[in-house]
Amino acid sequence: MNFERIQEKLEILADAAKYDVSCSSSGGNRKNKGGLGDSHASGICHTYTEDGRCVSLLKILLTNHCIYDCAYCVSRKTNDVKRAAFTVEEVVDLTISFYRRNYIEGLFLSSGIFKDSDTTMERLVRVAKKLRLEHNFNGYIHLKSIPGASDELMKEAGLYADRLSINIEIPTEKGLKLLAPDKSHSEMIKPMSFVKNELILYKEEKKIFRKVPRFAPAGQSTQMIVGATNETDLKIIKVADHFYQNFNLKRVYYSGYVPVLEDSRLPSIHSQVPMQRENRLYQADWLMRFYGFEASEILDPEQPFLDLEVDPKLAWALRHREQFPVNINTASREMILRVPGIGTKSAGKILMARKFQKLGMDQLRKMGVAVNRTKYFVEFESSNVFSKFIDDQNLRKILLSGMSSKYQNPFSQQLTLF
Amino acid sequence: MTTLVYDGSFEGLMTAVFEVFEYRYGVARIIGEENHQHHAFFDEVHHVSTDNSKADRVIQKLETGLGRSGVRQLLLVYLSERQDAGDLILAAVRQSVKNPGADILQNFGDSDIMEIAKICKSMSREIHRLHAFVRFEELEDGMFFAKVEPDFNVLPVGFRFFKDRYADQKWMIYDLKRQFGIMYDLKDTTFFYPDAGQLDRLRNPDNLYSEREKKYQKLWQRYFTKTNITERKNMKLHTQHVPKRYWKYLTEKG
Ligand code: SF4
């Protein structure tokens, strides 16, 4: 192998793939029977980039040659960049060699569209197939489906990949038309609903036949770029919710737009990456997936943007003071989860521990609850001097002054948000 | 108060627990030999000689009371190498005996139990880091070799992961701090304790590398650099996730 050439390609094709924020390798469940690798429900971040994002997969493009011209993309046809293409064998070798050294959990393979959708998709599938069949590789494989790929290829992709995704990129149809004139909304939705239907079918068949070949066991995900067009947070959350409800998506990723190209349709090249906004969107997303919040509870048309100062759960609590204080020793799981500063883990601890004894502030602190926020929203058997603040007009200010604005990484697997 | 001194092994510790009940000691401490100092000369000291059958009886009793996961938690406390590990384990066993049928390890309102939960949490974190940060280097004979230096003694509980994952390659993980390793030969895993000569080579395996090893390391380093988005650089976050003390063993930081 010519390592110099491979290195050059790797540099180009990793660089071009880095804007895809999907990193997780969770949800796979492949066992290793004498071959190489396995994938567990929760993947492992093997390292973190200097921007603080988790690295768990070898994330590369097969090629950055592309016949399309999406404005927000560095690989677009009219952008003057170095182009490269891996062979199937090269991607397979890199994946295996990195995996054997415990650098990665698997492969995330995406591609520019060269020639046409099916040719590109077929090449991606070939990589996955070779890894599985010839190398007995059971690590994680995430394939980015190519918009417009045929059902047959999507079907095959699902047999070898753990997860499939198509990036929506731009949350509204109008925005998409503007920035990605070659792509059509329906072309992007079609493979998604195909995958959804296959997933349902698989579940059904599994009930009847024991040995149905598995289909994309880790489901599908998508990504939306935030801040490239001027959609509201409400719109973004609604779109995400729609995908969760109707396409059985496992994850929606939010990617603050990184200005890389000069284009009149895009924010200026000097604009800031909207990191805080992106972070708040992840928090809102978590509220929908793990905390029992409805999209409509998080934002409404009067307030279409997330509060950048306080997290969405705290913002909700401040708007709904009548629901507080919550009695830690008697309240339902649902309500305990709504208390600012209490995450799903500490909620679980509280529910178990209170079977043994009545709990107070001290125990909450020891369980790792962020009591500096929580204390205003809870009550116990013994009195809690802070709970009277719940009716105080200035509670928001009091809370803000007590919070160090520590920025938390939205990509982190070990996200502890609330 | 009686201080029970055991030989430092888990079986020794379990034997000590057994003997607290056997000799009906009221207030008692359990401490490993390596931590036992003679400053407490006025204490009554009881030297425990490890007895596997006593240890087994304690473990079995705990398994019925707390389940396998409960026993694992106590094992983690032991492997944390904390001085008060013996005392915490004894406290948990006492609670378990007093409350048959209850999973007392969930009594998070109790300070000993909460302490145990905390230790288990930091142990799990360290085990997770072992899984994440081991970097294998391929040697000439096809063996994949890794050096580690974890904060706690996590290799004995953390190695299974590698056995499941790397079933078709020979590997070896060596704990520099505790001077033992685990080796997998495509069939079984065995502990090994190298002698002085081997030790030297394990510390500096540079000339044992396979020819392509350096090349893949270079590829990985370039990948690591190129996948970073400089516009979003955040070193504080970076070091929070990858504490500096691990850097020297991380290929990408080479
Ligand atoms: S189709 Fe994909 S790779 Fe091609 S320009 Fe659009 S976003 Fe970029």
XYZ file of C-alpha atoms and ligand atoms in Angstrom:
680
model
C 0.000 0.000 0.000
C 1.106 3.492 -0.772
C 0.833 5.140 2.622
C 1.675 8.641 1.434
C -1.147 8.621 -1.058
C -3.555 7.109 1.465
C -2.599 9.748 3.961
C -3.291 12.502 1.495
C -6.692 11.059 0.664
C -7.484 10.547 4.322
C -6.677 14.163 5.061
C -8.911 15.444 2.289
C -11.793 13.088 2.930
C -11.775 13.387 6.715
C -11.641 17.130 6.424
C -14.664 17.117 4.131
C -16.656 14.783 6.363
C -16.081 16.591 9.627
C -19.117 18.861 9.359
C -21.393 15.911 9.823
C -21.959 15.979 13.548
C -23.420 12.556 13.959
C -20.902 10.670 16.032
C -22.754 8.207 18.144
C -22.239 4.514 17.751
C -25.025 3.572 20.084
C -27.889 1.236 19.482
C -25.920 -1.431 17.664
C -26.058 -4.914 19.096
C -23.735 -7.142 17.147
C -22.047 -9.970 18.984
C -18.639 -11.206 18.034
C -18.483 -14.896 17.267
C -14.802 -15.396 16.631
C -14.337 -12.531 14.211
C -13.370 -8.946 14.829
C -15.350 -6.519 16.891
C -18.729 -6.111 18.427
C -21.099 -3.248 18.946
C -22.914 -2.530 22.158
C -25.954 -0.537 23.012
C -23.840 2.365 24.154
C -20.809 3.124 22.054
C -17.495 4.439 23.252
C -15.917 7.788 22.564
C -12.310 6.826 22.021
C -11.023 10.338 21.929
C -12.160 13.918 21.523
C -11.152 16.457 18.942
C -9.736 19.767 20.133
C -13.148 21.294 19.559
C -14.436 18.885 22.186
C -16.402 16.523 19.989
C -16.416 12.817 20.552
C -14.541 10.584 18.130
C -15.982 7.123 18.083
C -16.084 6.372 14.386
C -13.788 6.751 11.450
C -15.821 9.423 9.742
C -14.850 9.940 6.122
C -16.258 10.518 2.692
C -15.740 7.891 0.062
C -15.173 10.789 -2.296
C -15.661 14.541 -2.290
C -16.314 14.648 -6.021
C -19.885 15.830 -6.307
C -22.212 16.675 -9.155
C -24.401 18.809 -6.880
C -23.928 22.331 -5.745
C -25.377 22.744 -2.270
C -24.413 26.179 -1.015
C -23.526 25.170 2.537
C -21.243 22.290 1.557
C -17.481 22.393 1.087
C -17.653 19.544 -1.410
C -20.040 21.316 -3.736
C -19.258 21.268 -7.405
C -18.310 24.922 -7.748
C -16.027 25.044 -4.728
C -12.358 25.029 -5.591
C -10.950 22.275 -3.373
C -8.667 19.314 -3.814
C -10.636 16.235 -4.743
C -9.938 12.633 -3.870
C -11.602 9.248 -3.835
C -10.944 6.133 -1.816
C -11.212 2.691 -3.248
C -13.458 0.207 -1.462
C -10.381 -1.734 -0.324
C -8.732 1.338 1.132
C -11.719 2.205 3.295
C -11.984 -1.380 4.461
C -8.294 -1.542 5.344
C -8.372 1.736 7.273
C -11.429 0.670 9.214
C -10.001 -2.690 10.184
C -6.562 -1.346 11.030
C -7.909 1.470 13.180
C -10.366 -0.848 14.835
C -7.702 -3.410 15.739
C -5.743 -0.695 17.516
C -8.828 0.306 19.512
C -8.999 3.776 17.967
C -12.616 3.511 16.867
C -15.961 1.764 17.271
C -16.490 1.498 13.562
C -17.056 3.399 10.361
C -19.228 6.316 9.373
C -19.138 6.501 5.635
C -20.637 9.245 3.611
C -19.967 10.477 0.121
C -20.283 13.192 -2.414
C -22.535 12.158 -5.261
C -20.349 11.177 -8.168
C -21.981 10.158 -11.425
C -25.423 9.458 -9.952
C -27.187 8.443 -6.774
C -27.247 4.708 -7.341
C -23.621 4.392 -8.438
C -22.597 6.221 -5.288
C -24.889 4.278 -2.996
C -23.792 0.990 -4.501
C -20.173 1.798 -3.698
C -21.020 2.625 -0.090
C -22.913 -0.618 0.278
C -19.980 -2.517 -1.169
C -17.715 -1.250 1.608
C -20.119 -2.389 4.298
C -20.675 -5.725 2.649
C -16.969 -6.426 2.322
C -16.367 -5.539 5.955
C -19.110 -7.847 7.148
C -18.730 -10.789 4.808
C -15.040 -10.923 3.981
C -13.562 -9.595 7.203
C -16.117 -10.897 9.663
C -16.311 -7.401 11.094
C -18.964 -6.812 13.737
C -18.108 -3.250 14.666
C -20.455 -0.395 13.997
C -21.227 0.772 10.472
C -23.177 3.907 9.732
C -23.891 4.636 6.085
C -25.124 7.953 4.879
C -27.800 7.134 2.346
C -27.688 9.049 -0.865
C -30.855 10.986 -1.700
C -32.533 9.368 -4.658
C -30.979 5.942 -4.139
C -33.165 3.040 -5.205
C -35.139 0.905 -2.777
C -33.105 -2.187 -3.656
C -29.877 -0.502 -2.655
C -31.433 0.894 0.501
C -32.595 -2.580 1.361
C -29.109 -3.994 0.904
C -27.588 -1.134 2.870
C -29.844 -1.977 5.789
C -28.652 -5.567 5.791
C -25.025 -4.601 6.413
C -25.169 -1.238 8.171
C -26.170 -0.655 11.765
C -27.525 2.754 11.074
C -28.676 4.665 8.013
C -29.122 8.378 7.778
C -30.078 11.073 5.364
C -29.338 14.597 6.400
C -32.211 17.003 6.091
C -29.635 19.781 6.500
C -32.117 22.566 5.980
C -35.256 22.241 8.098
C -37.668 23.916 5.688
C -38.508 23.049 2.121
C -38.138 26.661 1.123
C -34.679 26.907 2.642
C -33.646 23.709 0.963
C -34.774 24.991 -2.440
C -32.696 28.080 -1.931
C -29.497 26.447 -0.776
C -29.597 23.039 -2.411
C -31.319 23.596 -5.722
C -30.413 20.135 -7.037
C -31.956 18.329 -4.106
C -35.627 17.840 -3.628
C -37.344 17.458 -0.298
C -39.244 14.435 -1.522
C -36.104 12.711 -2.739
C -34.729 12.987 0.766
C -37.875 11.799 2.472
C -38.355 8.798 0.198
C -35.448 6.654 1.403
C -36.314 7.638 4.951
C -39.814 6.306 4.738
C -38.487 3.240 2.958
C -36.158 2.572 5.867
C -38.934 3.219 8.353
C -41.205 0.725 6.609
C -38.440 -1.856 6.422
C -37.844 -1.461 10.137
C -41.509 -2.071 10.851
C -41.576 -5.009 8.472
C -38.534 -6.488 10.157
C -40.244 -6.313 13.539
C -43.333 -8.026 12.154
C -41.442 -10.785 10.378
C -39.296 -11.330 13.426
C -42.411 -12.366 15.317
C -43.125 -15.102 12.817
C -39.733 -16.259 11.578
C -36.864 -16.463 13.964
C -34.134 -16.081 11.400
C -35.041 -12.941 9.513
C -31.904 -11.074 8.428
C -31.538 -7.981 10.546
C -32.199 -4.576 9.133
C -30.346 -1.461 10.342
C -30.535 -2.492 14.013
C -29.521 0.956 15.242
C -32.246 2.638 13.205
C -31.916 5.894 11.333
C -30.932 9.435 12.157
C -30.668 12.817 10.502
C -28.926 16.152 10.822
C -30.115 19.723 10.508
C -27.863 22.696 10.046
C -28.804 25.502 12.383
C -28.471 29.110 11.410
C -27.740 28.813 7.692
C -31.225 30.061 6.881
C -33.423 32.026 9.246
C -35.808 29.422 10.610
C -36.911 29.647 14.252
C -36.049 27.188 17.007
C -39.733 26.380 17.219
C -39.684 25.336 13.571
C -36.596 23.207 14.105
C -38.020 21.443 17.147
C -41.303 20.869 15.338
C -39.489 19.316 12.390
C -37.444 17.133 14.734
C -40.579 16.069 16.557
C -42.239 15.258 13.267
C -39.335 13.000 12.331
C -39.318 11.301 15.712
C -43.054 10.665 15.494
C -43.392 9.675 11.853
C -40.094 8.175 10.815
C -39.050 6.389 13.988
C -35.810 8.327 14.016
C -33.312 7.425 16.707
C -31.573 10.759 16.781
C -31.773 14.178 15.250
C -28.466 16.037 15.261
C -28.195 19.797 15.223
C -25.182 21.370 13.673
C -24.459 25.052 14.168
C -23.574 26.406 10.758
C -19.832 26.879 10.336
C -19.321 29.652 7.774
C -16.925 28.127 5.275
C -18.061 29.640 2.010
C -18.663 33.075 0.616
C -22.174 33.063 -0.802
C -24.833 35.752 -0.842
C -27.448 33.220 0.259
C -25.489 32.355 3.393
C -24.511 34.149 6.596
C -21.272 36.068 6.194
C -18.005 34.229 6.391
C -17.236 36.221 9.540
C -20.325 35.205 11.466
C -19.966 33.173 14.618
C -20.829 29.513 14.862
C -24.086 29.522 16.902
C -22.774 27.151 19.539
C -25.001 28.207 22.403
C -28.110 27.957 20.267
C -27.083 24.521 19.086
C -26.517 23.501 22.702
C -29.993 24.673 23.708
C -31.512 22.723 20.822
C -29.830 19.558 22.054
C -31.222 20.227 25.505
C -34.693 20.715 24.070
C -34.275 17.506 22.112
C -33.387 15.657 25.311
C -36.489 17.001 26.993
C -38.577 15.453 24.234
C -36.772 12.128 24.199
C -36.109 11.458 27.873
C -38.110 13.847 30.010
C -41.620 13.457 28.663
C -41.923 16.979 27.273
C -44.053 17.751 24.243
C -42.555 19.981 21.564
C -45.376 22.465 22.189
C -44.429 22.765 25.851
C -40.909 23.838 25.074
C -41.690 26.723 22.741
C -44.763 28.408 21.310
C -45.403 30.903 18.509
C -45.153 33.792 20.983
C -41.717 32.622 22.035
C -40.262 30.907 18.973
C -36.642 31.013 20.153
C -34.947 29.165 22.981
C -33.716 31.227 25.875
C -29.948 31.436 25.522
C -29.456 32.331 29.173
C -31.200 29.430 30.838
C -31.731 25.852 29.744
C -35.159 24.958 28.356
C -36.178 22.947 31.385
C -35.438 25.775 33.771
C -37.192 28.142 31.382
C -40.269 25.909 31.467
C -40.189 25.762 35.268
C -39.956 29.538 35.507
C -42.992 29.864 33.250
C -44.927 27.268 35.241
C -44.305 28.166 38.848
C -47.758 26.989 39.833
C -46.463 23.403 39.437
C -43.855 23.939 42.144
C -42.572 23.271 44.728
C -42.486 19.555 44.097
C -42.398 17.278 47.107
C -39.379 15.033 46.673
C -40.741 12.327 48.936
C -44.148 11.943 47.335
C -44.154 13.390 43.817
C -44.533 11.268 40.680
C -41.566 10.390 38.488
C -42.912 12.746 35.800
C -42.855 15.725 38.123
C -39.498 14.864 39.662
C -38.059 14.817 36.163
C -39.359 18.330 35.636
C -37.474 19.798 38.569
C -34.553 21.920 37.355
C -31.220 20.390 38.321
C -32.511 16.825 38.531
C -31.468 14.527 35.696
C -32.827 11.112 34.814
C -30.129 9.382 36.858
C -30.724 11.314 40.059
C -34.473 10.999 39.545
C -33.994 7.232 39.555
C -31.891 7.414 42.704
C -34.482 9.539 44.456
C -37.265 7.111 43.617
C -35.297 4.188 44.997
C -33.848 5.906 48.045
C -37.145 7.269 49.272
C -38.389 3.741 49.804
C -35.868 3.496 52.621
C -36.125 6.868 54.267
C -37.428 10.398 53.945
C -35.061 12.526 51.930
C -33.843 16.050 52.517
C -31.617 18.554 50.756
C -28.483 16.937 52.083
C -29.239 13.622 50.469
C -30.088 15.293 47.173
C -26.719 16.995 47.198
C -24.962 13.711 47.851
C -26.824 12.107 44.966
C -25.289 14.639 42.659
C -28.313 16.881 42.161
C -27.490 20.476 41.210
C -29.031 21.809 44.405
C -28.147 25.429 43.670
C -30.942 25.349 41.109
C -33.087 22.598 42.530
C -33.506 24.116 45.977
C -36.018 26.717 44.791
C -38.312 24.147 43.248
C -38.629 21.412 45.859
C -40.022 20.787 49.284
C -39.499 18.070 51.866
C -41.112 16.941 55.095
C -38.793 19.332 56.887
C -39.062 22.933 55.813
C -37.082 24.314 52.890
C -36.382 28.023 53.207
C -35.792 28.360 49.482
C -39.169 27.136 48.312
C -40.794 30.470 49.176
C -38.814 32.053 46.319
C -40.936 30.244 43.787
C -43.362 33.195 43.767
C -40.611 35.780 43.701
C -40.605 37.942 40.604
C -36.819 37.964 40.640
C -36.296 34.216 40.777
C -34.847 34.182 37.297
C -32.253 36.758 38.281
C -31.431 34.962 41.507
C -30.896 31.753 39.613
C -28.793 33.374 36.941
C -26.498 35.000 39.468
C -26.010 31.671 41.166
C -25.077 29.854 37.997
C -21.621 29.882 36.569
C -22.154 29.886 32.833
C -20.312 26.715 32.147
C -20.664 25.752 28.583
C -21.477 22.135 28.019
C -20.638 20.162 24.990
C -23.696 19.302 22.938
C -22.007 16.424 21.171
C -20.879 14.624 24.219
C -22.177 11.149 24.794
C -21.929 11.636 28.499
C -24.083 14.689 28.420
C -25.297 15.685 31.861
C -27.498 18.568 31.074
C -29.960 19.278 33.786
C -12.098 -1.770 68.752
C -10.564 -4.611 66.819
C -8.560 -4.064 63.668
C -8.523 -6.990 61.288
C -5.501 -7.014 59.028
C -5.732 -9.070 55.838
C -3.213 -9.893 53.131
C -4.560 -7.489 50.530
C -6.416 -10.048 48.403
C -10.165 -9.980 47.866
C -10.432 -13.444 49.395
C -8.494 -12.159 52.373
C -10.906 -9.294 52.768
C -13.884 -11.637 52.540
C -12.262 -13.918 55.116
C -11.919 -10.914 57.402
C -15.612 -10.128 56.969
C -16.400 -13.730 57.866
C -14.300 -13.533 60.991
C -15.924 -10.332 62.202
C -19.093 -12.368 62.490
C -17.363 -15.554 63.587
C -15.671 -13.877 66.540
C -18.562 -11.524 67.124
C -16.475 -8.387 67.049
C -18.588 -5.383 67.904
C -16.773 -2.386 66.547
C -14.227 -3.505 63.987
C -12.087 -2.181 61.160
C -10.743 -4.159 58.246
C -7.543 -2.992 56.685
C -5.104 -4.360 54.134
C -1.585 -5.210 55.196
C -0.087 -2.562 52.932
C -2.139 0.153 54.631
C -1.772 -1.046 58.156
C 0.418 1.153 60.238
C 1.271 0.451 63.778
C 0.364 3.848 65.068
C -2.833 2.418 66.465
C -0.866 0.221 68.840
C -3.523 0.333 71.525
C -5.978 -1.359 69.188
C -6.537 -5.002 69.369
C -5.127 -6.398 66.134
C -6.364 -9.603 64.577
C -4.304 -10.989 61.696
C -6.483 -12.769 59.207
C -5.114 -15.711 57.329
C -6.921 -16.022 54.049
C -9.281 -18.962 53.928
C -10.970 -19.530 50.583
C -13.826 -21.517 52.010
C -14.719 -18.741 54.443
C -14.439 -16.200 51.646
C -16.688 -18.259 49.396
C -19.321 -18.482 52.084
C -19.394 -14.721 52.452
C -19.577 -14.202 48.695
C -22.369 -16.734 48.357
C -24.301 -15.166 51.186
C -23.892 -11.758 49.566
C -25.000 -13.098 46.226
C -28.287 -14.255 47.700
C -28.761 -10.964 49.498
C -27.520 -8.443 46.974
C -27.364 -10.349 43.719
C -24.367 -10.681 41.452
C -24.379 -7.003 40.677
C -24.219 -6.244 44.384
C -21.171 -8.472 44.798
C -19.623 -6.787 41.793
C -20.132 -3.402 43.398
C -18.327 -4.542 46.518
C -15.560 -5.967 44.360
C -15.245 -2.559 42.717
C -14.929 -0.942 46.127
C -12.108 -3.354 46.913
C -10.354 -2.634 43.589
C -10.610 1.103 44.172
C -7.585 0.643 46.464
C -9.055 3.001 48.984
C -7.866 2.632 52.541
C -11.374 2.479 53.925
C -12.559 -0.104 51.359
C -12.654 -2.831 54.020
C -14.684 -0.694 56.382
C -17.223 0.282 53.752
C -17.642 -3.297 52.621
C -18.093 -4.429 56.198
C -20.722 -1.727 56.745
C -22.618 -2.895 53.675
C -22.441 -6.542 54.705
C -23.717 -5.661 58.173
C -26.670 -3.771 56.695
C -27.404 -6.612 54.344
C -27.403 -9.153 57.164
C -29.665 -6.934 59.229
C -32.151 -6.382 56.393
C -32.539 -9.698 54.644
C -34.406 -9.424 51.380
C -33.726 -5.706 50.931
C -31.311 -4.375 48.343
C -29.515 -2.195 50.829
C -27.105 -0.922 48.181
C -29.959 1.282 47.036
C -30.287 2.941 50.401
C -28.727 6.112 49.017
C -29.793 8.142 52.021
C -27.169 6.282 54.104
C -23.725 7.845 53.980
C -21.759 4.570 53.753
C -23.955 3.330 50.925
C -23.734 6.650 49.138
C -19.956 6.474 49.491
C -20.016 3.007 47.935
C -22.178 4.301 45.096
C -19.695 7.112 44.527
C -16.742 4.757 44.448
C -18.557 2.509 41.987
C -19.247 5.506 39.837
C -15.643 6.587 39.673
C -14.591 2.978 39.131
C -17.014 2.659 36.239
C -15.672 5.851 34.794
C -12.151 4.520 34.992
C -13.190 1.193 33.462
C -14.866 3.104 30.692
C -11.675 5.070 30.139
C -9.704 1.863 30.012
C -11.982 0.665 27.227
C -11.767 3.979 25.436
C -8.113 4.889 25.824
C -6.284 1.604 25.393
C -4.173 1.978 22.262
C -2.876 -1.243 20.858
C 0.424 -1.261 19.004
C 1.156 -4.097 16.676
C 4.366 -5.982 17.385
C 6.403 -7.931 14.876
C 4.946 -11.249 15.925
C 1.399 -10.020 15.344
C 0.689 -9.368 19.012
C -1.230 -6.183 19.813
C 0.286 -4.604 22.883
C -0.943 -1.788 25.130
C 0.442 -0.059 28.186
C -1.929 1.451 30.715
C -1.647 3.233 34.020
C -5.170 3.545 35.383
C -5.976 5.455 38.541
C -7.513 2.409 40.151
C -6.967 -1.265 39.671
C -9.494 -1.698 36.884
C -7.764 -4.147 34.559
C -9.070 -7.253 36.405
C -12.668 -6.172 35.825
C -12.142 -4.319 32.559
C -10.342 -6.840 30.373
C -13.364 -8.916 29.359
C -14.376 -6.192 27.001
C -11.220 -6.723 24.951
C -11.672 -10.451 24.923
C -15.141 -10.068 23.426
C -14.058 -7.474 20.959
C -10.687 -8.708 19.783
C -11.373 -12.402 19.566
C -9.294 -12.919 16.418
C -6.112 -11.116 17.390
C -3.544 -11.795 20.095
C -3.298 -8.994 22.584
C -1.675 -8.016 25.808
C -2.430 -5.177 28.182
C 0.111 -4.240 30.768
C -0.524 -2.139 33.878
C 2.690 -0.200 34.456
C 1.716 0.986 37.886
C 0.740 -2.367 39.335
C 3.206 -4.351 37.264
C 0.968 -7.066 35.955
C -0.713 -7.673 32.673
C -3.351 -9.708 30.928
C -2.608 -11.666 27.820
C -4.928 -13.228 25.280
C -3.690 -16.023 23.012
C -6.786 -16.434 20.788
C -8.214 -18.842 23.343
C -7.752 -17.843 26.924
C -6.804 -14.819 28.935
C -4.116 -15.157 31.569
C -2.573 -12.810 34.068
C 1.159 -12.396 33.815
C 3.771 -10.907 36.099
C 6.921 -10.096 34.129
C 10.425 -10.397 35.566
C 12.899 -7.525 35.513
C 14.225 -8.260 32.028
C 10.803 -8.525 30.440
C 9.711 -5.429 32.269
C 12.310 -3.347 30.559
C 11.208 -4.484 27.146
C 7.561 -3.903 27.978
C 8.321 -0.350 28.949
C 10.181 0.343 25.718
C 8.810 -1.913 23.007
C 9.856 0.479 20.232
C 12.088 -1.957 18.387
C 9.473 -4.682 18.613
C 6.989 -2.858 16.426
C 5.799 -4.303 13.177
C 6.888 -2.455 10.095
C 3.531 -0.927 9.349
C 2.708 0.050 12.917
C 4.252 3.518 12.702
C 2.456 4.145 9.436
C -0.975 3.451 10.828
C -0.148 5.566 13.844
C 0.721 8.407 11.545
C -2.534 7.954 9.622
C -4.490 8.068 12.832
C -2.710 11.204 13.983
C -3.448 12.928 10.695
C -7.071 11.832 10.878
C -7.318 13.192 14.403
C -6.006 16.569 13.295
C -8.127 16.788 10.171
C -11.419 15.842 11.776
C -11.163 18.796 14.138
C -13.107 21.943 13.299
C -10.771 24.801 14.181
C -13.577 27.359 14.175
C -15.021 25.513 17.142
C -11.837 24.902 19.078
C -12.484 24.475 22.790
C -9.484 23.116 24.653
C -11.167 23.349 28.030
C -13.815 20.954 26.872
C -11.194 18.811 25.229
C -9.124 18.309 28.370
C -12.251 17.762 30.409
C -12.986 14.724 28.244
C -9.416 13.585 27.769
C -7.578 14.398 31.002
C -3.926 15.199 30.426
C -2.639 12.291 32.440
C -3.859 9.930 29.714
C -2.178 11.784 26.882
C 1.136 10.003 26.997
C -0.511 6.733 26.031
C -2.756 8.142 23.333
C -1.448 7.587 19.824
C -3.264 10.630 18.481
C -1.407 12.799 20.981
C 1.957 11.429 19.856
S -24.981 16.532 -2.499
Fe -23.954 16.299 -0.553
S -21.780 16.322 -1.021
Fe -22.836 17.085 -2.821
S -22.827 19.284 -2.567
Fe -24.747 18.587 -1.702
S -24.320 18.256 0.479
Fe -22.342 18.415 -0.600
